[in-house]
PDB file of C-alpha atoms in Angstrom:
ATOM      1  CA  UNK M 558       2.084  54.262 -52.260  1.00  0.00           C
ATOM      2  CA  UNK M 559       0.537  50.522 -52.115  1.00  0.00           C
ATOM      3  CA  UNK M 560      -1.890  49.881 -49.166  1.00  0.00           C
ATOM      4  CA  UNK M 561      -1.420  47.478 -46.627  1.00  0.00           C
ATOM      5  CA  UNK M 562      -3.593  44.342 -46.920  1.00  0.00           C
ATOM      6  CA  UNK M 563      -6.474  44.047 -43.932  1.00  0.00           C
ATOM      7  CA  UNK M 564      -7.202  40.908 -41.960  1.00  0.00           C
ATOM      8  CA  UNK M 565     -11.019  40.309 -43.313  1.00  0.00           C
ATOM      9  CA  UNK M 566     -13.263  40.669 -39.000  1.00  0.00           C
ATOM     10  CA  UNK M 567     -13.470  37.311 -39.106  1.00  0.00           C
ATOM     11  CA  UNK M 568     -10.147  35.683 -39.835  1.00  0.00           C
ATOM     12  CA  UNK M 569      -8.765  37.947 -36.692  1.00  0.00           C
ATOM     13  CA  UNK M 570     -12.130  36.510 -34.114  1.00  0.00           C
ATOM     14  CA  UNK M 571     -11.141  32.800 -35.783  1.00  0.00           C
ATOM     15  CA  UNK M 572      -6.798  33.544 -34.809  1.00  0.00           C
ATOM     16  CA  UNK M 573      -8.662  34.645 -31.044  1.00  0.00           C
ATOM     17  CA  UNK M 574     -10.592  31.161 -30.812  1.00  0.00           C
ATOM     18  CA  UNK M 575      -7.751  29.174 -31.787  1.00  0.00           C
ATOM     19  CA  UNK M 576      -4.969  31.148 -29.323  1.00  0.00           C
ATOM     20  CA  UNK M 577      -7.087  30.512 -26.785  1.00  0.00           C
ATOM     21  CA  UNK M 578      -8.265  27.167 -27.169  1.00  0.00           C
ATOM     22  CA  UNK M 579      -4.428  25.982 -27.636  1.00  0.00           C
ATOM     23  CA  UNK M 580      -4.264  27.297 -23.982  1.00  0.00           C
ATOM     24  CA  UNK M 581      -7.370  25.236 -22.889  1.00  0.00           C
ATOM     25  CA  UNK M 582      -5.745  22.484 -23.411  1.00  0.00           C
ATOM     26  CA  UNK M 583      -2.176  23.139 -21.991  1.00  0.00           C
ATOM     27  CA  UNK M 584      -3.277  23.795 -19.019  1.00  0.00           C
ATOM     28  CA  UNK M 585      -5.971  20.944 -19.076  1.00  0.00           C
ATOM     29  CA  UNK M 586      -3.031  18.313 -19.858  1.00  0.00           C
ATOM     30  CA  UNK M 587       0.100  20.519 -18.000  1.00  0.00           C
ATOM     31  CA  UNK M 588      -1.460  20.501 -15.049  1.00  0.00           C
ATOM     32  CA  UNK M 589      -3.941  18.155 -14.297  1.00  0.00           C
ATOM     33  CA  UNK M 590      -1.610  15.036 -15.090  1.00  0.00           C
ATOM     34  CA  UNK M 591       0.912  16.047 -12.354  1.00  0.00           C
ATOM     35  CA  UNK M 592       0.659  17.824  -8.926  1.00  0.00           C
ATOM     36  CA  UNK M 593       3.295  19.291  -7.108  1.00  0.00           C
ATOM     37  CA  UNK M 594       6.049  16.753  -5.615  1.00  0.00           C
ATOM     38  CA  UNK M 595       5.785  14.854  -9.141  1.00  0.00           C
ATOM     39  CA  UNK M 596       3.570  12.521  -7.547  1.00  0.00           C
ATOM     40  CA  UNK M 597       1.300  10.820 -10.297  1.00  0.00           C
ATOM     41  CA  UNK M 598      -2.366  10.329 -10.943  1.00  0.00           C
ATOM     42  CA  UNK M 599      -4.076   8.119 -12.816  1.00  0.00           C
ATOM     43  CA  UNK M 600      -6.454   9.304 -14.692  1.00  0.00           C
ATOM     44  CA  UNK M 601      -9.882   8.563 -17.099  1.00  0.00           C
ATOM     45  CA  UNK M 602     -11.695  11.548 -18.138  1.00  0.00           C
ATOM     46  CA  UNK M 603     -10.662  13.501 -14.786  1.00  0.00           C
ATOM     47  CA  UNK M 604     -10.700  11.534 -12.506  1.00  0.00           C
ATOM     48  CA  UNK M 605      -7.978   9.114 -10.772  1.00  0.00           C
ATOM     49  CA  UNK M 606      -9.011   5.120 -11.491  1.00  0.00           C
ATOM     50  CA  UNK M 607      -8.424   1.217 -11.014  1.00  0.00           C
ATOM     51  CA  UNK M 608      -5.722  -0.567  -9.691  1.00  0.00           C
ATOM     52  CA  UNK M 609      -3.345  -2.208 -11.153  1.00  0.00           C
ATOM     53  CA  UNK M 610       0.917  -2.266 -10.983  1.00  0.00           C
ATOM     54  CA  UNK M 611       2.793   0.955  -9.499  1.00  0.00           C
ATOM     55  CA  UNK M 612       6.273   2.102 -11.113  1.00  0.00           C
ATOM     56  CA  UNK M 613       6.865   5.445  -9.122  1.00  0.00           C
ATOM     57  CA  UNK M 614       5.680   7.210  -5.510  1.00  0.00           C
ATOM     58  CA  UNK M 615       1.328   7.148  -5.767  1.00  0.00           C
ATOM     59  CA  UNK M 616      -1.247   9.305  -4.124  1.00  0.00           C
ATOM     60  CA  UNK M 617      -4.751   8.348  -4.555  1.00  0.00           C
ATOM     61  CA  UNK M 618      -7.795  10.455  -5.458  1.00  0.00           C
ATOM     62  CA  UNK M 619     -10.790   7.858  -4.690  1.00  0.00           C
ATOM     63  CA  UNK M 620     -11.761   4.675  -2.956  1.00  0.00           C
ATOM     64  CA  UNK M 621     -10.702   1.759  -5.312  1.00  0.00           C
ATOM     65  CA  UNK M 622     -11.475  -1.990  -5.606  1.00  0.00           C
ATOM     66  CA  UNK M 623      -9.955  -5.042  -7.333  1.00  0.00           C
ATOM     67  CA  UNK M 624     -11.831  -8.771  -7.463  1.00  0.00           C
ATOM     68  CA  UNK M 625      -7.810  -9.755  -7.405  1.00  0.00           C
ATOM     69  CA  UNK M 626      -4.557  -8.133  -6.214  1.00  0.00           C
ATOM     70  CA  UNK M 627      -4.742  -5.059  -5.912  1.00  0.00           C
ATOM     71  CA  UNK M 628      -1.949  -2.934  -6.195  1.00  0.00           C
ATOM     72  CA  UNK M 629       1.540  -4.509  -7.117  1.00  0.00           C
ATOM     73  CA  UNK M 630       4.841  -2.826  -6.264  1.00  0.00           C
ATOM     74  CA  UNK M 631       6.984  -2.336  -8.850  1.00  0.00           C
ATOM     75  CA  UNK M 632       9.609  -0.480  -8.030  1.00  0.00           C
ATOM     76  CA  UNK M 633      12.317   0.343  -4.687  1.00  0.00           C
ATOM     77  CA  UNK M 634      12.673   4.024  -3.390  1.00  0.00           C
ATOM     78  CA  UNK M 635       8.476   4.842  -4.227  1.00  0.00           C
ATOM     79  CA  UNK M 636       5.442   6.132  -1.194  1.00  0.00           C
ATOM     80  CA  UNK M 637       2.152   4.643  -2.233  1.00  0.00           C
ATOM     81  CA  UNK M 638      -0.006   7.052   0.118  1.00  0.00           C
ATOM     82  CA  UNK M 639      -3.566   6.243  -0.085  1.00  0.00           C
ATOM     83  CA  UNK M 640      -4.135   9.387   2.040  1.00  0.00           C
ATOM     84  CA  UNK M 641      -7.684   7.577   3.676  1.00  0.00           C
ATOM     85  CA  UNK M 642      -9.016   6.216   1.312  1.00  0.00           C
ATOM     86  CA  UNK M 643     -10.486   2.754   1.402  1.00  0.00           C
ATOM     87  CA  UNK M 644      -8.154  -0.398  -0.778  1.00  0.00           C
ATOM     88  CA  UNK M 645     -11.031  -3.550  -1.861  1.00  0.00           C
ATOM     89  CA  UNK M 646      -9.145  -6.133  -2.713  1.00  0.00           C
ATOM     90  CA  UNK M 647     -10.232 -10.113  -3.748  1.00  0.00           C
ATOM     91  CA  UNK M 648     -13.883  -9.159  -3.519  1.00  0.00           C
ATOM     92  CA  UNK M 649     -14.958 -11.663  -4.732  1.00  0.00           C
ATOM     93  CA  UNK M 650     -12.778 -14.757  -2.937  1.00  0.00           C
ATOM     94  CA  UNK M 651     -10.689 -15.839  -5.469  1.00  0.00           C
ATOM     95  CA  UNK M 652      -6.901 -14.490  -4.237  1.00  0.00           C
ATOM     96  CA  UNK M 653      -4.860 -11.881  -3.900  1.00  0.00           C
ATOM     97  CA  UNK M 654      -4.024  -9.765  -2.321  1.00  0.00           C
ATOM     98  CA  UNK M 655      -4.077  -5.798  -0.882  1.00  0.00           C
ATOM     99  CA  UNK M 656      -0.895  -4.597  -1.626  1.00  0.00           C
ATOM    100  CA  UNK M 657       1.757  -6.829  -2.650  1.00  0.00           C
ATOM    101  CA  UNK M 658       5.537  -6.075  -2.764  1.00  0.00           C
ATOM    102  CA  UNK M 659       8.197  -7.982  -3.757  1.00  0.00           C
ATOM    103  CA  UNK M 660      11.766  -7.831  -4.713  1.00  0.00           C
ATOM    104  CA  UNK M 661      12.482  -3.736  -4.008  1.00  0.00           C
ATOM    105  CA  UNK M 662      13.282  -2.040  -1.318  1.00  0.00           C
ATOM    106  CA  UNK M 663      12.479   1.303   0.091  1.00  0.00           C
ATOM    107  CA  UNK M 664       8.822   1.539  -0.603  1.00  0.00           C
ATOM    108  CA  UNK M 665       6.460   3.165   2.578  1.00  0.00           C
ATOM    109  CA  UNK M 666       3.087   2.722   2.961  1.00  0.00           C
ATOM    110  CA  UNK M 667       0.849   4.671   4.630  1.00  0.00           C
ATOM    111  CA  UNK M 668      -2.478   6.065   5.516  1.00  0.00           C
ATOM    112  CA  UNK M 669      -4.423   3.755   3.595  1.00  0.00           C
ATOM    113  CA  UNK M 670      -7.163   1.934   4.639  1.00  0.00           C
ATOM    114  CA  UNK M 671      -6.716  -1.936   2.872  1.00  0.00           C
ATOM    115  CA  UNK M 672     -10.325  -4.229   3.988  1.00  0.00           C
ATOM    116  CA  UNK M 673     -10.495  -8.026   2.408  1.00  0.00           C
ATOM    117  CA  UNK M 674     -13.297  -7.560   0.875  1.00  0.00           C
ATOM    118  CA  UNK M 675     -14.989 -11.666   1.681  1.00  0.00           C
ATOM    119  CA  UNK M 676     -14.013 -13.638   4.410  1.00  0.00           C
ATOM    120  CA  UNK M 677     -14.771 -17.102   1.298  1.00  0.00           C
ATOM    121  CA  UNK M 678     -10.924 -16.749   0.048  1.00  0.00           C
ATOM    122  CA  UNK M 679      -7.836 -18.180   1.363  1.00  0.00           C
ATOM    123  CA  UNK M 680      -5.232 -16.875   2.135  1.00  0.00           C
ATOM    124  CA  UNK M 681      -5.805 -13.546   1.067  1.00  0.00           C
ATOM    125  CA  UNK M 682      -3.650 -11.038   2.728  1.00  0.00           C
ATOM    126  CA  UNK M 683      -3.615  -7.682   3.143  1.00  0.00           C
ATOM    127  CA  UNK M 684       0.122  -6.770   2.406  1.00  0.00           C
ATOM    128  CA  UNK M 685       1.794  -8.850   0.727  1.00  0.00           C
ATOM    129  CA  UNK M 686       6.528  -8.381   1.376  1.00  0.00           C
ATOM    130  CA  UNK M 687       7.915 -11.347   0.058  1.00  0.00           C
ATOM    131  CA  UNK M 688      11.717 -11.985  -1.250  1.00  0.00           C
ATOM    132  CA  UNK M 689      13.863 -14.581  -1.856  1.00  0.00           C
ATOM    133  CA  UNK M 690      17.306 -15.942  -1.236  1.00  0.00           C
ATOM    134  CA  UNK M 691      18.689 -13.502  -4.175  1.00  0.00           C
ATOM    135  CA  UNK M 692      16.139 -10.827  -4.615  1.00  0.00           C
ATOM    136  CA  UNK M 693      15.827  -9.510  -0.826  1.00  0.00           C
ATOM    137  CA  UNK M 694      13.124  -6.734  -0.307  1.00  0.00           C
ATOM    138  CA  UNK M 695      15.094  -4.696   2.533  1.00  0.00           C
ATOM    139  CA  UNK M 696      13.717  -1.095   4.472  1.00  0.00           C
ATOM    140  CA  UNK M 697       9.637  -1.826   4.019  1.00  0.00           C
ATOM    141  CA  UNK M 698       7.544   1.666   5.742  1.00  0.00           C
ATOM    142  CA  UNK M 699       4.074   0.417   6.644  1.00  0.00           C
ATOM    143  CA  UNK M 700       2.702   4.059   8.647  1.00  0.00           C
ATOM    144  CA  UNK M 701      -0.306   4.792  10.143  1.00  0.00           C
ATOM    145  CA  UNK M 702      -2.873   2.088   7.963  1.00  0.00           C
ATOM    146  CA  UNK M 703      -5.357  -0.116   9.154  1.00  0.00           C
ATOM    147  CA  UNK M 704      -5.778  -3.742   7.552  1.00  0.00           C
ATOM    148  CA  UNK M 705      -8.827  -6.028   7.548  1.00  0.00           C
ATOM    149  CA  UNK M 706      -9.228  -9.344   6.969  1.00  0.00           C
ATOM    150  CA  UNK M 707     -12.302 -11.954   7.369  1.00  0.00           C
ATOM    151  CA  UNK M 708     -10.686 -14.859   5.108  1.00  0.00           C
ATOM    152  CA  UNK M 709      -9.618 -18.144   6.303  1.00  0.00           C
ATOM    153  CA  UNK M 710      -5.419 -17.769   7.267  1.00  0.00           C
ATOM    154  CA  UNK M 711      -5.796 -14.034   5.580  1.00  0.00           C
ATOM    155  CA  UNK M 712      -3.233 -12.329   7.555  1.00  0.00           C
ATOM    156  CA  UNK M 713      -3.178  -9.072   7.844  1.00  0.00           C
ATOM    157  CA  UNK M 714       0.305  -7.841   7.028  1.00  0.00           C
ATOM    158  CA  UNK M 715       2.767 -10.840   5.720  1.00  0.00           C
ATOM    159  CA  UNK M 716       6.811 -10.677   5.781  1.00  0.00           C
ATOM    160  CA  UNK M 717       8.283 -13.879   3.921  1.00  0.00           C
ATOM    161  CA  UNK M 718      11.160 -14.879   2.748  1.00  0.00           C
ATOM    162  CA  UNK M 719      14.054 -12.252   3.753  1.00  0.00           C
ATOM    163  CA  UNK M 720      12.268  -9.934   3.631  1.00  0.00           C
ATOM    164  CA  UNK M 721      14.226  -7.138   6.439  1.00  0.00           C
ATOM    165  CA  UNK M 722      14.014  -4.350   8.406  1.00  0.00           C
ATOM    166  CA  UNK M 723      10.773  -3.572   7.747  1.00  0.00           C
ATOM    167  CA  UNK M 724       8.756  -0.802  10.054  1.00  0.00           C
ATOM    168  CA  UNK M 725       5.398  -1.235  11.017  1.00  0.00           C
ATOM    169  CA  UNK M 726       4.158   2.209  12.430  1.00  0.00           C
ATOM    170  CA  UNK M 727       0.870   2.878  14.097  1.00  0.00           C
ATOM    171  CA  UNK M 728      -1.252   0.318  12.333  1.00  0.00           C
ATOM    172  CA  UNK M 729      -4.372  -0.991  13.407  1.00  0.00           C
ATOM    173  CA  UNK M 730      -5.569  -4.788  12.750  1.00  0.00           C
ATOM    174  CA  UNK M 731      -8.739  -6.865  12.393  1.00  0.00           C
ATOM    175  CA  UNK M 732      -8.337 -10.445  11.206  1.00  0.00           C
ATOM    176  CA  UNK M 733     -11.593 -12.365  11.458  1.00  0.00           C
ATOM    177  CA  UNK M 734     -10.633 -15.051   9.724  1.00  0.00           C
ATOM    178  CA  UNK M 735     -10.188 -19.288  11.805  1.00  0.00           C
ATOM    179  CA  UNK M 736      -6.161 -19.923  11.413  1.00  0.00           C
ATOM    180  CA  UNK M 737      -5.842 -16.159  10.304  1.00  0.00           C
ATOM    181  CA  UNK M 738      -2.966 -14.062  11.495  1.00  0.00           C
ATOM    182  CA  UNK M 739      -2.290  -9.716  12.359  1.00  0.00           C
ATOM    183  CA  UNK M 740       0.903 -10.656  11.005  1.00  0.00           C
ATOM    184  CA  UNK M 741       2.787 -13.255  10.273  1.00  0.00           C
ATOM    185  CA  UNK M 742       6.692 -12.884   9.803  1.00  0.00           C
ATOM    186  CA  UNK M 743       8.695 -16.300   8.765  1.00  0.00           C
ATOM    187  CA  UNK M 744      12.462 -15.784   7.682  1.00  0.00           C
ATOM    188  CA  UNK M 745      12.248 -11.832   8.056  1.00  0.00           C
ATOM    189  CA  UNK M 746      15.069 -10.013  10.031  1.00  0.00           C
ATOM    190  CA  UNK M 747      15.549  -7.260  12.143  1.00  0.00           C
ATOM    191  CA  UNK M 748      11.920  -5.860  11.997  1.00  0.00           C
ATOM    192  CA  UNK M 749      10.367  -2.993  14.228  1.00  0.00           C
ATOM    193  CA  UNK M 750       6.628  -3.387  14.962  1.00  0.00           C
ATOM    194  CA  UNK M 751       5.394  -0.315  17.434  1.00  0.00           C
ATOM    195  CA  UNK M 752       2.584   1.235  18.487  1.00  0.00           C
ATOM    196  CA  UNK M 753      -0.342  -0.690  16.634  1.00  0.00           C
ATOM    197  CA  UNK M 754      -3.025  -2.983  17.976  1.00  0.00           C
ATOM    198  CA  UNK M 755      -3.804  -5.962  16.413  1.00  0.00           C
ATOM    199  CA  UNK M 756      -7.898  -7.811  16.983  1.00  0.00           C
ATOM    200  CA  UNK M 757      -8.112 -11.137  16.090  1.00  0.00           C
ATOM    201  CA  UNK M 758     -12.180 -12.892  16.736  1.00  0.00           C
ATOM    202  CA  UNK M 759     -11.413 -15.903  14.419  1.00  0.00           C
ATOM    203  CA  UNK M 760     -10.979 -19.442  15.899  1.00  0.00           C
ATOM    204  CA  UNK M 761      -7.348 -19.977  15.953  1.00  0.00           C
ATOM    205  CA  UNK M 762      -6.552 -16.224  14.680  1.00  0.00           C
ATOM    206  CA  UNK M 763      -2.851 -15.731  16.117  1.00  0.00           C
ATOM    207  CA  UNK M 764      -1.975 -12.245  16.362  1.00  0.00           C
ATOM    208  CA  UNK M 765       2.168 -11.520  15.965  1.00  0.00           C
ATOM    209  CA  UNK M 766       4.095 -15.030  14.430  1.00  0.00           C
ATOM    210  CA  UNK M 767       7.304 -15.485  14.093  1.00  0.00           C
ATOM    211  CA  UNK M 768       9.119 -18.635  12.629  1.00  0.00           C
ATOM    212  CA  UNK M 769      12.793 -17.901  11.476  1.00  0.00           C
ATOM    213  CA  UNK M 770      12.872 -14.583  12.589  1.00  0.00           C
ATOM    214  CA  UNK M 771      15.804 -12.814  14.238  1.00  0.00           C
ATOM    215  CA  UNK M 772      16.155  -9.644  16.226  1.00  0.00           C
ATOM    216  CA  UNK M 773      12.252  -8.988  16.086  1.00  0.00           C
ATOM    217  CA  UNK M 774      11.497  -5.374  18.482  1.00  0.00           C
ATOM    218  CA  UNK M 775       8.023  -4.625  19.518  1.00  0.00           C
ATOM    219  CA  UNK M 776       7.821  -1.231  21.373  1.00  0.00           C
ATOM    220  CA  UNK M 777       4.245   0.116  22.539  1.00  0.00           C
ATOM    221  CA  UNK M 778       1.928  -2.170  20.928  1.00  0.00           C
ATOM    222  CA  UNK M 779      -1.542  -3.702  21.784  1.00  0.00           C
ATOM    223  CA  UNK M 780      -2.943  -7.518  20.864  1.00  0.00           C
ATOM    224  CA  UNK M 781      -6.676  -8.378  22.083  1.00  0.00           C
ATOM    225  CA  UNK M 782      -6.982 -11.985  20.522  1.00  0.00           C
ATOM    226  CA  UNK M 783     -10.458 -14.551  20.871  1.00  0.00           C
ATOM    227  CA  UNK M 784      -9.038 -17.958  20.863  1.00  0.00           C
ATOM    228  CA  UNK M 785      -5.349 -17.891  19.418  1.00  0.00           C
ATOM    229  CA  UNK M 786      -1.761 -16.581  20.667  1.00  0.00           C
ATOM    230  CA  UNK M 787      -1.134 -12.723  21.340  1.00  0.00           C
ATOM    231  CA  UNK M 788       2.355 -13.829  19.969  1.00  0.00           C
ATOM    232  CA  UNK M 789       3.514 -17.060  18.987  1.00  0.00           C
ATOM    233  CA  UNK M 790       7.058 -18.065  18.241  1.00  0.00           C
ATOM    234  CA  UNK M 791       7.255 -20.845  16.691  1.00  0.00           C
ATOM    235  CA  UNK M 792      10.380 -22.487  16.341  1.00  0.00           C
ATOM    236  CA  UNK M 793      13.836 -22.555  16.659  1.00  0.00           C
ATOM    237  CA  UNK M 794      15.111 -19.878  14.266  1.00  0.00           C
ATOM    238  CA  UNK M 795      13.187 -17.426  16.494  1.00  0.00           C
ATOM    239  CA  UNK M 796      15.407 -15.468  18.540  1.00  0.00           C
ATOM    240  CA  UNK M 797      16.856 -12.310  19.974  1.00  0.00           C
ATOM    241  CA  UNK M 798      13.627 -11.000  19.870  1.00  0.00           C
ATOM    242  CA  UNK M 799      12.459  -7.529  22.481  1.00  0.00           C
ATOM    243  CA  UNK M 800       9.183  -6.507  23.886  1.00  0.00           C
ATOM    244  CA  UNK M 801       9.090  -3.151  25.835  1.00  0.00           C
ATOM    245  CA  UNK M 802       5.237  -1.665  27.003  1.00  0.00           C
ATOM    246  CA  UNK M 803       3.663  -4.309  24.929  1.00  0.00           C
ATOM    247  CA  UNK M 804       0.118  -5.398  25.924  1.00  0.00           C
ATOM    248  CA  UNK M 805      -0.564  -9.605  25.169  1.00  0.00           C
TER     249      UNK M 805
END
C-alpha cells in the first residue's frame, strides 16, 4: 500500500499564517467601514475625515473644518448627527456655509456645534435651507445645535425660497456681526421655532426676521439683542405669526 505524502511543516505554518491574515483583513475592512444602524463613516487610515457632500445618514467622529462650505446635503431622508463635534467653516473668509440643504426633504441636523471661522466674510450662514418654486425643501429639522456667526450679514440659520415645515428645537445662537441675524426666514411658511435661545451683539443685528413668511410659530424662546430688533416682521407678506411664552 502506498503511503500518503506528508505536508512539510513549513507549508503548514504558512497556511495558518495566511488564514490568520485573511481573517484580520476581513475584521478590519468588514467592521470598520460601517457602524450599527447603517451609519456611514468616512475613513482615511482608520480616522474619519473632512467636509464634503453627504448622500446618506452620517455621524461625525471628530471636529471638522473647511475654508468654504463644510457639508452639502445631497439627498432626502437622511440625518447629519455631529455627536457634539464642531464644524468650523469659512475660516479664511472666502464665503460658504456650515451646512447647505438645497432642494431636499426630510433632513435632520442634530447635536452640532457650527462656527463661522472668521468675521472677515459676508453672508456666511451657519445653516442654509434653500429651495425654489419647483424644488421645495420640506420638513427640515434642526435639533440641539449651537451656532455662532460673526461676519457682516451672516445668519445663523437662513431659510428661504419655499422651504416649509422646518422645525428648529433647542438651538443656541450667537450672532456678533453687523446686520447679522439669528434666524432669517423669507418665502418660507409653516415653520416652528421652540425652546431656543438667540443672542445678537453686532450693530443692528436682529434676533428673528420674517419676510413673506406665513404661519410661523414661536414657542418658549429667549431672544436678546444689542441694538437690533428681537423680532422683525418686515412686509405685508408676513401673516398668522403665533408667539407663545417667548421673551423678546
